[in-house]
Amino acid sequence: MYLDTMKTLLLAEPFEPFEIRLTNGDSHQVDDPWNVAIGKNAVTILFSNSKGTAWCAPNQIVSIEKIAGAEPRPNGRAPRRR
C-alpha cells in the first residue's frame, strides 16, 4: 500500500518533498525524487547531503507524509508524450 503511495508522490509534477516514518521511530526525508529506489522487498533512500543511505522493508513503513512548508519543484522527469 505505501509503495504505491510513494511511487505516486515520486512521479508527481511538481514534486513535493515528503517524510517516511518507520516502525522503529526513525524518519527519513525525501527531498529529491531521484534519490529513492523502490524494490519489491526494500526501499533505499540516498541522502542529498552525502550522509549516506537508508533502507527499509515495505512492512516497516508506518506513514508517508508531505513536509509542511516545503517548496514544490519540478521532478526533473521529461513529460510523457501521447
CSV table of N, CA and C in Angstrom, one decimal:
chain,number,residue,atom,x,y,z
A,1,MET,N,0.8,-1.2,0.0
A,1,MET,CA,0.0,0.0,0.0
A,1,MET,C,0.9,1.3,0.0
A,2,TYR,N,1.8,1.3,0.9
A,2,TYR,CA,2.7,2.5,1.0
A,2,TYR,C,3.6,2.6,-0.2
A,3,LEU,N,3.9,1.5,-0.9
A,3,LEU,CA,4.8,1.6,-2.1
A,3,LEU,C,4.1,2.3,-3.2
A,4,ASP,N,2.8,2.1,-3.4
A,4,ASP,CA,2.0,2.8,-4.4
A,4,ASP,C,1.9,4.2,-4.1
A,5,THR,N,1.7,4.6,-2.8
A,5,THR,CA,1.7,6.0,-2.4
A,5,THR,C,3.0,6.7,-2.7
A,6,MET,N,4.1,6.0,-2.4
A,6,MET,CA,5.4,6.6,-2.6
A,6,MET,C,5.7,6.8,-4.1
A,7,LYS,N,5.3,5.8,-4.9
A,7,LYS,CA,5.5,5.9,-6.3
A,7,LYS,C,4.7,7.1,-6.9
A,8,THR,N,3.5,7.3,-6.4
A,8,THR,CA,2.7,8.4,-6.9
A,8,THR,C,3.3,9.8,-6.5
A,9,LEU,N,3.8,9.8,-5.2
A,9,LEU,CA,4.5,11.1,-4.8
A,9,LEU,C,5.8,11.4,-5.6
A,10,LEU,N,6.5,10.3,-5.9
A,10,LEU,CA,7.8,10.5,-6.6
A,10,LEU,C,7.5,11.0,-8.0
A,11,LEU,N,6.5,10.5,-8.6
A,11,LEU,CA,6.2,10.9,-10.0
A,11,LEU,C,5.3,12.2,-10.2
A,12,ALA,N,4.9,12.7,-9.1
A,12,ALA,CA,4.0,13.9,-9.1
A,12,ALA,C,4.8,15.1,-9.7
A,13,GLU,N,4.0,15.9,-10.4
A,13,GLU,CA,4.6,17.1,-11.0
A,13,GLU,C,3.7,18.3,-10.6
A,14,PRO,N,4.2,19.2,-9.8
A,14,PRO,CA,5.6,19.2,-9.2
A,14,PRO,C,5.8,18.3,-8.1
A,15,PHE,N,7.0,17.9,-7.9
A,15,PHE,CA,7.4,17.1,-6.8
A,15,PHE,C,7.3,17.8,-5.5
A,16,GLU,N,6.7,17.2,-4.4
A,16,GLU,CA,6.7,17.8,-3.1
A,16,GLU,C,7.4,16.9,-2.1
A,17,PRO,N,8.4,17.4,-1.4
A,17,PRO,CA,9.2,16.6,-0.5
A,17,PRO,C,8.3,15.9,0.5
A,18,PHE,N,8.7,14.7,1.0
A,18,PHE,CA,7.9,14.0,1.9
A,18,PHE,C,8.8,13.3,2.9
A,19,GLU,N,8.2,12.7,4.0
A,19,GLU,CA,8.9,12.0,5.0
A,19,GLU,C,8.3,10.6,5.2
A,20,ILE,N,9.2,9.7,5.3
A,20,ILE,CA,8.8,8.3,5.5
A,20,ILE,C,9.1,8.0,7.0
A,21,ARG,N,8.1,7.5,7.7
A,21,ARG,CA,8.2,7.2,9.1
A,21,ARG,C,8.1,5.6,9.3
A,22,LEU,N,9.0,5.1,10.1
A,22,LEU,CA,9.2,3.7,10.3
A,22,LEU,C,8.7,3.2,11.6
A,23,THR,N,8.5,1.9,11.7
A,23,THR,CA,8.0,1.3,13.0
A,23,THR,C,9.0,1.5,14.1
A,24,ASN,N,10.3,1.6,13.9
A,24,ASN,CA,11.2,1.8,15.0
A,24,ASN,C,11.4,3.2,15.4
A,25,GLY,N,10.6,4.1,14.8
A,25,GLY,CA,10.6,5.5,15.2
A,25,GLY,C,11.5,6.4,14.3
A,26,ASP,N,12.3,5.8,13.5
A,26,ASP,CA,13.1,6.6,12.6
A,26,ASP,C,12.2,7.3,11.5
A,27,SER,N,12.7,8.4,11.0
A,27,SER,CA,12.0,9.0,9.9
A,27,SER,C,13.1,9.5,8.9
A,28,HIS,N,12.8,9.5,7.6
A,28,HIS,CA,13.7,9.9,6.6
A,28,HIS,C,13.0,10.8,5.6
A,29,GLN,N,13.6,12.0,5.4
A,29,GLN,CA,13.0,12.9,4.5
A,29,GLN,C,13.5,12.7,3.0
A,30,VAL,N,12.6,12.7,2.1
A,30,VAL,CA,12.9,12.6,0.7
A,30,VAL,C,12.7,13.9,0.1
A,31,ASP,N,13.9,14.6,-0.3
A,31,ASP,CA,13.8,15.9,-0.9
A,31,ASP,C,14.1,15.9,-2.4
A,32,ASP,N,14.4,14.7,-3.0
A,32,ASP,CA,14.7,14.6,-4.4
A,32,ASP,C,14.1,13.3,-4.9
A,33,PRO,N,13.2,13.3,-5.9
A,33,PRO,CA,12.6,12.0,-6.3
A,33,PRO,C,13.6,11.1,-6.9
A,34,TRP,N,14.8,11.5,-7.3
A,34,TRP,CA,15.8,10.7,-7.9
A,34,TRP,C,16.6,9.9,-6.9
A,35,ASN,N,16.4,10.3,-5.6
A,35,ASN,CA,17.2,9.7,-4.5
A,35,ASN,C,16.5,8.5,-3.9
A,36,VAL,N,15.5,7.9,-4.5
A,36,VAL,CA,14.8,6.8,-3.9
A,36,VAL,C,14.7,5.7,-4.9
A,37,ALA,N,15.0,4.5,-4.5
A,37,ALA,CA,14.8,3.3,-5.3
A,37,ALA,C,13.8,2.4,-4.6
A,38,ILE,N,12.8,2.0,-5.3
A,38,ILE,CA,11.7,1.1,-4.7
A,38,ILE,C,11.8,-0.2,-5.4
A,39,GLY,N,12.0,-1.2,-4.5
A,39,GLY,CA,12.0,-2.6,-5.0
A,39,GLY,C,10.8,-3.4,-4.4
A,40,LYS,N,10.7,-4.6,-4.7
A,40,LYS,CA,9.7,-5.4,-4.1
A,40,LYS,C,9.8,-5.6,-2.6
A,41,ASN,N,11.0,-5.8,-2.2
A,41,ASN,CA,11.3,-6.1,-0.8
A,41,ASN,C,12.1,-5.0,0.0
A,42,ALA,N,12.4,-3.9,-0.7
A,42,ALA,CA,13.2,-2.9,0.0
A,42,ALA,C,13.0,-1.5,-0.6
A,43,VAL,N,13.1,-0.5,0.2
A,43,VAL,CA,13.1,0.9,-0.3
A,43,VAL,C,14.5,1.5,0.2
A,44,THR,N,15.2,2.1,-0.8
A,44,THR,CA,16.5,2.7,-0.5
A,44,THR,C,16.4,4.2,-0.7
A,45,ILE,N,16.9,4.9,0.3
A,45,ILE,CA,16.9,6.4,0.2
A,45,ILE,C,18.4,6.9,0.2
A,46,LEU,N,18.7,7.6,-0.8
A,46,LEU,CA,20.1,8.3,-0.8
A,46,LEU,C,19.9,9.7,-0.3
A,47,PHE,N,20.7,10.1,0.6
A,47,PHE,CA,20.6,11.4,1.2
A,47,PHE,C,21.3,12.4,0.4
A,48,SER,N,20.7,13.6,0.1
A,48,SER,CA,21.3,14.6,-0.8
A,48,SER,C,22.5,15.2,-0.3
A,49,ASN,N,22.7,15.3,1.0
A,49,ASN,CA,23.9,15.9,1.6
A,49,ASN,C,25.0,14.9,1.8
A,50,SER,N,25.0,13.8,1.1
A,50,SER,CA,26.0,12.8,1.1
A,50,SER,C,26.3,12.1,2.5
A,51,LYS,N,25.3,12.1,3.3
A,51,LYS,CA,25.4,11.4,4.6
A,51,LYS,C,25.3,9.9,4.5
A,52,GLY,N,25.0,9.4,3.3
A,52,GLY,CA,24.9,8.0,3.1
A,52,GLY,C,23.5,7.6,2.6
A,53,THR,N,23.1,6.4,3.1
A,53,THR,CA,21.9,5.9,2.6
A,53,THR,C,21.1,5.3,3.8
A,54,ALA,N,19.8,5.0,3.5
A,54,ALA,CA,19.0,4.3,4.5
A,54,ALA,C,18.1,3.4,3.7
A,55,TRP,N,17.8,2.3,4.3
A,55,TRP,CA,16.9,1.4,3.6
A,55,TRP,C,15.9,0.8,4.6
A,56,CYS,N,14.8,0.3,4.1
A,56,CYS,CA,13.8,-0.3,5.0
A,56,CYS,C,13.0,-1.3,4.1
A,57,ALA,N,12.4,-2.3,4.8
A,57,ALA,CA,11.4,-3.2,4.2
A,57,ALA,C,10.1,-2.5,4.1
A,58,PRO,N,9.3,-2.7,3.1
A,58,PRO,CA,8.0,-2.0,3.0
A,58,PRO,C,7.1,-2.2,4.2
A,59,ASN,N,7.2,-3.4,4.9
A,59,ASN,CA,6.3,-3.6,6.1
A,59,ASN,C,6.8,-2.8,7.3
A,60,GLN,N,7.9,-2.1,7.2
A,60,GLN,CA,8.4,-1.3,8.3
A,60,GLN,C,7.9,0.2,8.2
A,61,ILE,N,7.2,0.5,7.1
A,61,ILE,CA,6.7,1.9,6.9
A,61,ILE,C,5.4,2.1,7.6
A,62,VAL,N,5.4,3.1,8.5
A,62,VAL,CA,4.2,3.4,9.2
A,62,VAL,C,3.3,4.5,8.5
A,63,SER,N,4.0,5.5,8.0
A,63,SER,CA,3.3,6.6,7.3
A,63,SER,C,4.2,7.3,6.4
A,64,ILE,N,3.6,7.9,5.4
A,64,ILE,CA,4.3,8.8,4.5
A,64,ILE,C,3.5,10.1,4.4
A,65,GLU,N,4.2,11.2,4.7
A,65,GLU,CA,3.5,12.5,4.8
A,65,GLU,C,4.3,13.6,4.1
A,66,LYS,N,3.6,14.5,3.4
A,66,LYS,CA,4.3,15.6,2.8
A,66,LYS,C,4.9,16.5,3.9
A,67,ILE,N,6.0,17.1,3.6
A,67,ILE,CA,6.6,18.0,4.6
A,67,ILE,C,6.0,19.4,4.5
A,68,ALA,N,5.4,19.8,5.6
A,68,ALA,CA,4.7,21.1,5.6
A,68,ALA,C,5.7,22.2,5.4
A,69,GLY,N,5.4,23.1,4.5
A,69,GLY,CA,6.2,24.3,4.2
A,69,GLY,C,7.3,24.0,3.2
A,70,ALA,N,7.4,22.8,2.7
A,70,ALA,CA,8.5,22.5,1.7
A,70,ALA,C,8.1,23.0,0.4
A,71,GLU,N,9.0,23.5,-0.4
A,71,GLU,CA,8.7,24.1,-1.7
A,71,GLU,C,8.5,23.0,-2.7
A,72,PRO,N,7.4,23.0,-3.4
A,72,PRO,CA,7.3,22.1,-4.6
A,72,PRO,C,8.2,22.6,-5.7
A,73,ARG,N,8.7,21.6,-6.5
A,73,ARG,CA,9.6,21.9,-7.6
A,73,ARG,C,9.4,20.9,-8.7
A,74,PRO,N,9.9,21.2,-9.9
A,74,PRO,CA,9.8,20.2,-10.9
A,74,PRO,C,10.5,18.9,-10.5
A,75,ASN,N,10.0,17.8,-11.0
A,75,ASN,CA,10.5,16.5,-10.6
A,75,ASN,C,11.7,16.1,-11.4
A,76,GLY,N,12.0,16.8,-12.5
A,76,GLY,CA,13.1,16.5,-13.4
A,76,GLY,C,12.9,15.4,-14.4
A,77,ARG,N,11.7,14.9,-14.5
A,77,ARG,CA,11.4,13.9,-15.5
A,77,ARG,C,10.8,14.6,-16.7
A,78,ALA,N,11.1,14.0,-17.8
A,78,ALA,CA,10.6,14.5,-19.1
A,78,ALA,C,9.1,14.2,-19.1
A,79,PRO,N,8.3,15.2,-19.6
A,79,PRO,CA,6.9,14.9,-19.7
A,79,PRO,C,6.6,13.8,-20.7
A,80,ARG,N,5.6,13.0,-20.5
A,80,ARG,CA,5.2,11.9,-21.3
A,80,ARG,C,4.6,12.4,-22.6
A,81,ARG,N,5.0,11.8,-23.7
A,81,ARG,CA,4.3,12.2,-25.0
A,81,ARG,C,3.2,11.3,-25.2
A,82,ARG,N,2.1,11.8,-25.8
A,82,ARG,CA,1.0,11.0,-26.1
A,82,ARG,C,0.8,10.8,-27.6
